[in-house]
mmCIF file of C-alpha atoms in Angstrom:
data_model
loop_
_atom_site.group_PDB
_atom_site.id
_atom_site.type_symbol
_atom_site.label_atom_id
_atom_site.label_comp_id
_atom_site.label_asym_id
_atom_site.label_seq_id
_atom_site.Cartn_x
_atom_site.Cartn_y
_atom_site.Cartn_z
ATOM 1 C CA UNK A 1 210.538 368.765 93.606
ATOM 2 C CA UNK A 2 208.098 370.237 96.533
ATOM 3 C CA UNK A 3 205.022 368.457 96.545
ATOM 4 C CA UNK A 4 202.563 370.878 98.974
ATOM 5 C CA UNK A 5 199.440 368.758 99.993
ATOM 6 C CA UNK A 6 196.634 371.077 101.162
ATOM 7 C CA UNK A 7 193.708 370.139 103.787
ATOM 8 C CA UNK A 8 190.635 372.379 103.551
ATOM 9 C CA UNK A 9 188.609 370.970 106.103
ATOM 10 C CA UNK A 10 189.371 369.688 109.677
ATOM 11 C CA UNK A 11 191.708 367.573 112.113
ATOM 12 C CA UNK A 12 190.156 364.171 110.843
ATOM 13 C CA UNK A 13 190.218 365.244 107.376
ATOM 14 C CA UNK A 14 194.091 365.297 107.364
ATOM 15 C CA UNK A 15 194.499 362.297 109.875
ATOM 16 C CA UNK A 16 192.396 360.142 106.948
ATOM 17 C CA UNK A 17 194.654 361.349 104.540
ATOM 18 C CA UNK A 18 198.203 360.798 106.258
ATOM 19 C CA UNK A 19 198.616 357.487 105.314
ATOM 20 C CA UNK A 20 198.224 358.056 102.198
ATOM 21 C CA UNK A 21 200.830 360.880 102.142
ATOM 22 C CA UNK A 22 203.144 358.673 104.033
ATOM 23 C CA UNK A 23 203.174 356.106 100.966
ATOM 24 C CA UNK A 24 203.849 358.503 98.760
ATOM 25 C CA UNK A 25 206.897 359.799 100.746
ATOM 26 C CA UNK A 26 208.525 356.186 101.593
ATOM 27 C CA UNK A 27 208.520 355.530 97.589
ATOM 28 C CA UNK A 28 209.683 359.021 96.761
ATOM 29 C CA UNK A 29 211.725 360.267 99.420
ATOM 30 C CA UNK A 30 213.520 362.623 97.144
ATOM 31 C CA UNK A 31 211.068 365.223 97.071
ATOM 32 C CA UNK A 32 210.665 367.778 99.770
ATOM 33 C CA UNK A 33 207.207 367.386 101.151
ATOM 34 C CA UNK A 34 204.688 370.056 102.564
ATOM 35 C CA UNK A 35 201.350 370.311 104.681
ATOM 36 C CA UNK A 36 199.410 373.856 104.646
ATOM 37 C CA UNK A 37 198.407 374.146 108.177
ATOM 38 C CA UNK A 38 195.247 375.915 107.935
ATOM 39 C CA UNK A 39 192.038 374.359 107.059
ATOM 40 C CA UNK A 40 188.168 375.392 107.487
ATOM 41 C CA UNK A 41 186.151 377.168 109.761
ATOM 42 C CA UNK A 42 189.608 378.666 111.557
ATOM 43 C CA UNK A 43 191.299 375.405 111.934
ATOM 44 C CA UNK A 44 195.108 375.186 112.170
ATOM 45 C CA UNK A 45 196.470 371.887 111.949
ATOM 46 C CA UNK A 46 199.031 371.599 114.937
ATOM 47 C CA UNK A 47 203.005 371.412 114.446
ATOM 48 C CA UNK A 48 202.822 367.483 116.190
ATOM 49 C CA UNK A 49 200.322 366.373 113.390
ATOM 50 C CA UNK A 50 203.084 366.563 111.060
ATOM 51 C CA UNK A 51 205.056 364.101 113.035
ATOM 52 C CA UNK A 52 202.590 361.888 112.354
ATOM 53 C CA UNK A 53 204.072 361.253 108.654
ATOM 54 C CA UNK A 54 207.811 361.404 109.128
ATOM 55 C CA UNK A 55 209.549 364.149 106.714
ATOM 56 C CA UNK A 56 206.858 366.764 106.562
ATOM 57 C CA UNK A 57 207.201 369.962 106.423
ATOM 58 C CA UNK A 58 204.414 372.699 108.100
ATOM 59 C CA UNK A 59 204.115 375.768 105.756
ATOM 60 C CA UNK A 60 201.944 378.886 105.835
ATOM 61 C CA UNK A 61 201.415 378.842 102.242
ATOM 62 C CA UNK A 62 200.625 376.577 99.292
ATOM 63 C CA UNK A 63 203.548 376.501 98.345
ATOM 64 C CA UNK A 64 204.386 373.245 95.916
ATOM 65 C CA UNK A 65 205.939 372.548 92.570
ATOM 66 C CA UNK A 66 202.537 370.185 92.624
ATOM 67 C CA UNK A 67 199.819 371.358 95.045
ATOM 68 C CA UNK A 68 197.382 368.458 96.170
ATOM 69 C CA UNK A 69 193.647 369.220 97.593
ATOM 70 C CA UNK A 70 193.163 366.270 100.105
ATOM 71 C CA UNK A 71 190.177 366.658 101.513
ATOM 72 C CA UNK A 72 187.318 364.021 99.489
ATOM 73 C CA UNK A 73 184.813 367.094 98.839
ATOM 74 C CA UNK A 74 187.079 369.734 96.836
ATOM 75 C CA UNK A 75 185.431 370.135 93.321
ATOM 76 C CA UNK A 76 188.584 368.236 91.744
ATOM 77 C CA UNK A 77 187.086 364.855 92.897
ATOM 78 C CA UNK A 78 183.483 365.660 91.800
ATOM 79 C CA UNK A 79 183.201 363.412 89.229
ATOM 80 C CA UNK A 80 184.623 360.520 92.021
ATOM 81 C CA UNK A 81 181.904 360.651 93.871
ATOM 82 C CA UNK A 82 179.836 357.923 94.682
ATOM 83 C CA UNK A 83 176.437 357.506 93.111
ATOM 84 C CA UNK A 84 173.470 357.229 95.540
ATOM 85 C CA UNK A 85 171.567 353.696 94.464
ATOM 86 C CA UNK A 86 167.690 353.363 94.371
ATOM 87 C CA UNK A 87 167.406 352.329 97.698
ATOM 88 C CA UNK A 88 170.058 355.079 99.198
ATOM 89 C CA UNK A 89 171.876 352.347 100.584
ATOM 90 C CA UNK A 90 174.380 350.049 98.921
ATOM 91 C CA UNK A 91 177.205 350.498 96.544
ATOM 92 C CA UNK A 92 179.259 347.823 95.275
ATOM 93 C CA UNK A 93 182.329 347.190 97.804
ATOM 94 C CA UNK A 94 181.164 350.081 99.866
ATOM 95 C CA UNK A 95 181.862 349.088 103.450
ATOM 96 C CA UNK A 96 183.969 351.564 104.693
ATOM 97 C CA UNK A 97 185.632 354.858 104.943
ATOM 98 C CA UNK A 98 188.608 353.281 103.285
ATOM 99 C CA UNK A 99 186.998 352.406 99.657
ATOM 100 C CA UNK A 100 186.132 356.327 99.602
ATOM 101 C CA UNK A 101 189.932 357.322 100.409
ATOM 102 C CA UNK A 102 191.499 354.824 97.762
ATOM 103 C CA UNK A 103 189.213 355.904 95.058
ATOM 104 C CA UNK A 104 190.366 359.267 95.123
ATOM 105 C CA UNK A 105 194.386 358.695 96.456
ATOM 106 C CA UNK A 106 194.632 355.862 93.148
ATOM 107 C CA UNK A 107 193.332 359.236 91.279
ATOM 108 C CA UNK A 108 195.865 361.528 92.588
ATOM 109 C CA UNK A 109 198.646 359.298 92.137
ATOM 110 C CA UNK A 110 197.719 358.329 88.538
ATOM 111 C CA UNK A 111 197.362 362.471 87.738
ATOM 112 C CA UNK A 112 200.748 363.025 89.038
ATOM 113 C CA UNK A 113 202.554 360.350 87.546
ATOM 114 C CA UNK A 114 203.323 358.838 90.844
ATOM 115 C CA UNK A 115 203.212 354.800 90.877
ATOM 116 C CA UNK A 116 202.124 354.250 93.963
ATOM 117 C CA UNK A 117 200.606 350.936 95.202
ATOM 118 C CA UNK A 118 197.696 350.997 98.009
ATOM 119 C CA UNK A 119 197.995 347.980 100.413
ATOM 120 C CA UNK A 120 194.475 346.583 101.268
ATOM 121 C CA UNK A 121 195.471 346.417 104.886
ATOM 122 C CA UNK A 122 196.107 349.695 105.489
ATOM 123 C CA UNK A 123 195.220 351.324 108.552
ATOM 124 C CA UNK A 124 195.405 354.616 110.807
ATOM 125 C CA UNK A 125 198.544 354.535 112.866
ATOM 126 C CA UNK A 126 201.204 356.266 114.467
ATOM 127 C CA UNK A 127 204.807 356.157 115.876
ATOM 128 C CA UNK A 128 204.106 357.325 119.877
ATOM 129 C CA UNK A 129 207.995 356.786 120.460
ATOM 130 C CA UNK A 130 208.779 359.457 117.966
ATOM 131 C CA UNK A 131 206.082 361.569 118.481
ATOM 132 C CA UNK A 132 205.193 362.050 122.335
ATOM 133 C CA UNK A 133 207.488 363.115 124.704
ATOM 134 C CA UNK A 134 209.227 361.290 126.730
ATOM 135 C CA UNK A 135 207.566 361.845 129.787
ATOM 136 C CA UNK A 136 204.174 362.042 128.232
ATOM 137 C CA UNK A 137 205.095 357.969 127.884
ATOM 138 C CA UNK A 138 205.968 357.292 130.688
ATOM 139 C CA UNK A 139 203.087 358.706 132.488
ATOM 140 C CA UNK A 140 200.614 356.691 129.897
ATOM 141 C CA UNK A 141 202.595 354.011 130.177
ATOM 142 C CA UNK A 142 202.367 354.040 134.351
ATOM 143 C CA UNK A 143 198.398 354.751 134.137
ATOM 144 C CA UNK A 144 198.440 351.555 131.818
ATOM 145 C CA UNK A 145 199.943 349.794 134.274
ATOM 146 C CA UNK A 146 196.663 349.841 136.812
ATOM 147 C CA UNK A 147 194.613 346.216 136.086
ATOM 148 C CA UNK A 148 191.157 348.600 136.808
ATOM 149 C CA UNK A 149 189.085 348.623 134.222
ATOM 150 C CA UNK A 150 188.842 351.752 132.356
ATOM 151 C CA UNK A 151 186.461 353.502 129.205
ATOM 152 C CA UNK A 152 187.707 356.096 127.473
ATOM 153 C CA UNK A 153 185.518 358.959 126.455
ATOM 154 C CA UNK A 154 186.006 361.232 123.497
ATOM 155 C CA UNK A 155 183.438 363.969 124.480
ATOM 156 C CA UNK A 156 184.532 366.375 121.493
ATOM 157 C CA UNK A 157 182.073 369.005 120.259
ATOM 158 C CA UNK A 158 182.581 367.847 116.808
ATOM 159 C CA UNK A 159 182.585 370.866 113.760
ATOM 160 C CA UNK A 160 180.786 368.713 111.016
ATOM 161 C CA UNK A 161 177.524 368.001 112.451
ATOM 162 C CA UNK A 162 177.703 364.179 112.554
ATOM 163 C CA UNK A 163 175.823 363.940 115.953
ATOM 164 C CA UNK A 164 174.645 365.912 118.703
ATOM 165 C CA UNK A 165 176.773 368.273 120.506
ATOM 166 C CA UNK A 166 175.301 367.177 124.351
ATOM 167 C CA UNK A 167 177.531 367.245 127.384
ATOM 168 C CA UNK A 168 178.410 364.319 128.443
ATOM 169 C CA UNK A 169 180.047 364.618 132.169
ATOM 170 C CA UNK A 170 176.604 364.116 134.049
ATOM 171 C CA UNK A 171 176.155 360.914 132.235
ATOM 172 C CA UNK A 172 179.682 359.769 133.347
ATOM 173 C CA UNK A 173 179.381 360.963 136.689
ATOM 174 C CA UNK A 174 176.059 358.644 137.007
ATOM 175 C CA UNK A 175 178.082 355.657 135.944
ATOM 176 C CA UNK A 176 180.896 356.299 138.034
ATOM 177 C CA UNK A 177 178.524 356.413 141.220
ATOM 178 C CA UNK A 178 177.351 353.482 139.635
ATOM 179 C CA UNK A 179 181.082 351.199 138.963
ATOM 180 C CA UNK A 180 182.938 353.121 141.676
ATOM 181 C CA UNK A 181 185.706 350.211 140.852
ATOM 182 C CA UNK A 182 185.791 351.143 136.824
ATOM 183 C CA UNK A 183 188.161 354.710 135.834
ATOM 184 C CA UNK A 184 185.850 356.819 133.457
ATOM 185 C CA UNK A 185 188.789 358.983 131.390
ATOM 186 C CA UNK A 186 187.240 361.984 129.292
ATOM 187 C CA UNK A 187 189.130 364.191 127.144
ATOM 188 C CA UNK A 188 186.786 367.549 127.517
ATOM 189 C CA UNK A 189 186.438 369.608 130.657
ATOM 190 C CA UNK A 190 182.508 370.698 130.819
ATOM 191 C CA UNK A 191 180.619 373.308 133.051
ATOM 192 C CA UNK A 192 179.574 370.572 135.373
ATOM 193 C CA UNK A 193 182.373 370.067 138.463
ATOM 194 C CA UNK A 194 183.970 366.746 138.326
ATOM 195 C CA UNK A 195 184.560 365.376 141.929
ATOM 196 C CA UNK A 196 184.795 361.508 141.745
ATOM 197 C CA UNK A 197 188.281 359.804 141.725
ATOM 198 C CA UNK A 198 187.264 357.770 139.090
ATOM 199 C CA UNK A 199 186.420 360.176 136.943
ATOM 200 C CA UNK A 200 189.655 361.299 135.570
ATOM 201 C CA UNK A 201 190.188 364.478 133.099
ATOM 202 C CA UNK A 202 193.066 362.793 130.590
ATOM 203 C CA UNK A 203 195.256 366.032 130.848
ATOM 204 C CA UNK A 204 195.707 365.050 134.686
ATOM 205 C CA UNK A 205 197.517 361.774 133.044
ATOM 206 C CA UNK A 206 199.996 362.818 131.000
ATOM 207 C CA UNK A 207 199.739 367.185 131.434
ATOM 208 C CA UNK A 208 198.596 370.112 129.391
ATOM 209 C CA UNK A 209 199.891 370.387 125.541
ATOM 210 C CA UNK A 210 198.762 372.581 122.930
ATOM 211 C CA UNK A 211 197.407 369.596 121.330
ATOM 212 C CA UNK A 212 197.060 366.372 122.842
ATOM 213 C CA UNK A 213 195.084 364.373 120.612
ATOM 214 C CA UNK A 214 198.000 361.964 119.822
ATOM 215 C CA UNK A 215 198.796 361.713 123.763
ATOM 216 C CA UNK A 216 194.644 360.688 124.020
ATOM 217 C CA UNK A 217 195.201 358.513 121.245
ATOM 218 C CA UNK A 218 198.026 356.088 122.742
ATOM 219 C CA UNK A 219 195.842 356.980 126.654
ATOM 220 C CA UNK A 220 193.043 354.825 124.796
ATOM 221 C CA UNK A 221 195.026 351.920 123.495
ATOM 222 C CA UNK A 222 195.263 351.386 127.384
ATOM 223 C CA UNK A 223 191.507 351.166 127.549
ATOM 224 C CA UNK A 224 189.035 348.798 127.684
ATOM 225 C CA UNK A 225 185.927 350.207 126.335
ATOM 226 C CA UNK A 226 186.179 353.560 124.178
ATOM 227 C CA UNK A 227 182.725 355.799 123.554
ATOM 228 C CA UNK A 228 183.002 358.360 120.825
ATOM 229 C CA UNK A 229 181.714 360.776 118.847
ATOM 230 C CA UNK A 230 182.775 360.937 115.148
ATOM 231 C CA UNK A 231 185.560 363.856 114.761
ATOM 232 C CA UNK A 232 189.088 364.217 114.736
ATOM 233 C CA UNK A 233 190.042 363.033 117.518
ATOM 234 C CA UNK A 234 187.495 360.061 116.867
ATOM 235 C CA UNK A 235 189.868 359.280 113.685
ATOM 236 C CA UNK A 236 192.994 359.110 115.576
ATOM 237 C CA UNK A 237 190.892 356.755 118.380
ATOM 238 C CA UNK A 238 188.202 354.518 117.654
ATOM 239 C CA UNK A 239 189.862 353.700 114.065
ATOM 240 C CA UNK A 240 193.539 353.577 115.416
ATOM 241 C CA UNK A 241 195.036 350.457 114.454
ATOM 242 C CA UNK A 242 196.198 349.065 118.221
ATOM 243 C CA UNK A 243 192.715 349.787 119.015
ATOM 244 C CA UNK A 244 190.642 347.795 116.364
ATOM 245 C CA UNK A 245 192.681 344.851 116.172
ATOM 246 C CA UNK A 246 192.312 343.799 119.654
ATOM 247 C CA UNK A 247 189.462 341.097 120.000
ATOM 248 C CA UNK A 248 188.837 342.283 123.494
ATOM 249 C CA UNK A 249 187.992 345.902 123.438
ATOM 250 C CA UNK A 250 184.641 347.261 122.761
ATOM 251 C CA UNK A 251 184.317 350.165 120.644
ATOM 252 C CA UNK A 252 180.847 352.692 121.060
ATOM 253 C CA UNK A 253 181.217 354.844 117.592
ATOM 254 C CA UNK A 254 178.218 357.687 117.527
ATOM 255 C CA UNK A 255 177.969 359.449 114.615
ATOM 256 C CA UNK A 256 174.949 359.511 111.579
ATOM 257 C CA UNK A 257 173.550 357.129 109.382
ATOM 258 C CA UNK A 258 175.768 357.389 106.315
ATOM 259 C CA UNK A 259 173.208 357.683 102.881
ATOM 260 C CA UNK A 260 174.622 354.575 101.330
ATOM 261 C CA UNK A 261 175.384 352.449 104.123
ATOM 262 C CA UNK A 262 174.196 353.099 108.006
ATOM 263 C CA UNK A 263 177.449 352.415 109.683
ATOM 264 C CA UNK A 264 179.808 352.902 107.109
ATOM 265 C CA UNK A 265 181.735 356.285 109.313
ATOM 266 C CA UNK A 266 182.481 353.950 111.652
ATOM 267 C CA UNK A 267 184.819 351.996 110.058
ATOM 268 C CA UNK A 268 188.366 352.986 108.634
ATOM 269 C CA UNK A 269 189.097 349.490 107.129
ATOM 270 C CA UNK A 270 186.517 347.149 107.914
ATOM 271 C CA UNK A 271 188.387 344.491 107.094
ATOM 272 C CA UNK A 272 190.887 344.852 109.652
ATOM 273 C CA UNK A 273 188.712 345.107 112.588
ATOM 274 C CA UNK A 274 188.902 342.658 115.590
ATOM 275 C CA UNK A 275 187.272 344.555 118.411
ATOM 276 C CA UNK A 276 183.699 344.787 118.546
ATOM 277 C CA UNK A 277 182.116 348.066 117.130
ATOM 278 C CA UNK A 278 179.141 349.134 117.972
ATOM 279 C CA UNK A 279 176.794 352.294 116.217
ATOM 280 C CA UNK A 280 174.397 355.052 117.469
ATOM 281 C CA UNK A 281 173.278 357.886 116.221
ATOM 282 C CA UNK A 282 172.966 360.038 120.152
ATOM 283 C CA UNK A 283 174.078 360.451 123.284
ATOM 284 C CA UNK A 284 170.996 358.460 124.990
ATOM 285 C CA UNK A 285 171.885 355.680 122.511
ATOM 286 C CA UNK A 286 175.090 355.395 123.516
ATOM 287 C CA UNK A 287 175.409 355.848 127.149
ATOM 288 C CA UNK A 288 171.916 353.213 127.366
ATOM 289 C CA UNK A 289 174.517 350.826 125.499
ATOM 290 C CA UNK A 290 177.788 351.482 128.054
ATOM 291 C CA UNK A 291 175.716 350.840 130.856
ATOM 292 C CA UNK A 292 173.968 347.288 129.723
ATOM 293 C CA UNK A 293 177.789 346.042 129.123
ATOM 294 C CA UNK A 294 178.905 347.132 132.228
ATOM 295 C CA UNK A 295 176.640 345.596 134.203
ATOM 296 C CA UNK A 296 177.413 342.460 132.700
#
């Protein structure tokens, strides 16, 4: 049976969703399984993303025996939706990004037939060994290797309108005049001209790819501190597994105030997070934030 799984929205939308898809392929591995690779607002979901669940198949066209929407807001999973409260704020259990995605995956399984258990501990991770190159790796892996401290920046002009859109080179140039001793890694060039050594454009690292938001991704687990703003490549960052669990890092997550709870876009699975995560809404807020724990 082909089972075609369809994204219409954009990189993160289809990152949240891939562990999902990967339980459903480890229990049924006897079906042939497909990803359309085009979502919203001329989005085309890259040939690597598919490595990230093992067995799936890129296709042009919706093409399944059983075609499955996965992004949360197609009209299928209306009535799942989550009722605003009085105040706008709460929701019973509502924590995370998580509770959202299993209300609607236990839904899709139970349509289809499939009987498919959702772990509470599941998170957002990937394979880098099967899905980098080999010397992508090792040049991560050597970068790693430096005991400087280093904060990762993903300065992505997001396509949902979570947060502002503000450059943010001139604010990591003034820290890096600032912590000349500290590497400042950033993931989008800018207009402004970048000409401190510790100001370091991640491509530089590990070289140019098509896509490199999985070769940022395992950069970051290298990091100490990690400042984002809420879009894809946020997703595959600030809520990757090796990144949350570790007590020591400090995660700076800008994005909105979510209707029902402020900093519930924040958070994949609350419940796993060790590092400290910390919320703003814009740039100021978050850059005034990096620089009080740096200079502690």
């Amino acid at each position: 049976m082909k089972i075609c799984f369809y994204t219409e929205a954009h990189l993160g939308d289809f990152l949240f969703s891939a562990p999902f898809v990967k339980l459903l392929v480890e229990k049924y591995p006897e079906n042939e399984y497909y990803q359309h690779i085009y979502g919203s607002h001329g989005t085309v979901f890259p040939e690597i993303f598919m490595k990230a669940v093992p067995g799936l198949i890129p296709t042009n066209e919706i093409c399944g025996d059983i075609n499955i929407p996965t992004w949360l807001c197609n009209r299928e999973y209306s009535e799942m939706s989550i009722p605003n409260t009085e105040n706008y704020q709460t929701f019973p259990g509502l924590e995370d990004v998580f509770f959202v995605h299993r209300r609607i995956w236990n839904f899709i399984f139970r349509k289809h037939g499939f009987d498919v258990k959702i772990p509470d501990d599941i998170g957002i991770s990937f394979d880098y060994e099967s899905i980098l190159d080999e010397q992508s790796l090792k040049s991560i892996q050597k970068f790693g290797e430096s005991k400087r401290k280093k904060v990762f920046f993903i300065n992505i002009k997001g396509k949902s309108g979570q947060t502002d859109n503000d450059d943010w080179l001139g604010n990591i140039l003034h820290l890096a005049d600032l912590y000349p001793d500290i590497d400042f890694c950033y993931m989008n060039e800018e207009q402004i001209k970048v000409d401190k050594e510790n100001v370091i454009h991640t491509p530089s690292i590990f070289g140019k790819h098509s896509s490199d938001i999985f070769h940022n991704a395992y950069l970051s687990t290298f990091c100490d501190i990690i400042v984002g703003k809420n879009s894809g490549a946020f997703v595959a960052i600030s809520m990757h597994d090796s990144n949350i669990i570790d007590p020591q890092k400090v995660l700076i997550s800008q994005t909105q105030d979510n209707v029902h709870k402020k900093d519930l876009e924040i958070f994949f699975n609350k419940k796993l997070y060790k590092a400290k995560n910390i919320h703003t809404n814009f740039t100021k807020d978050s850059f005034d934030i990096l620089e009080k724990i740096l200079c502690q």
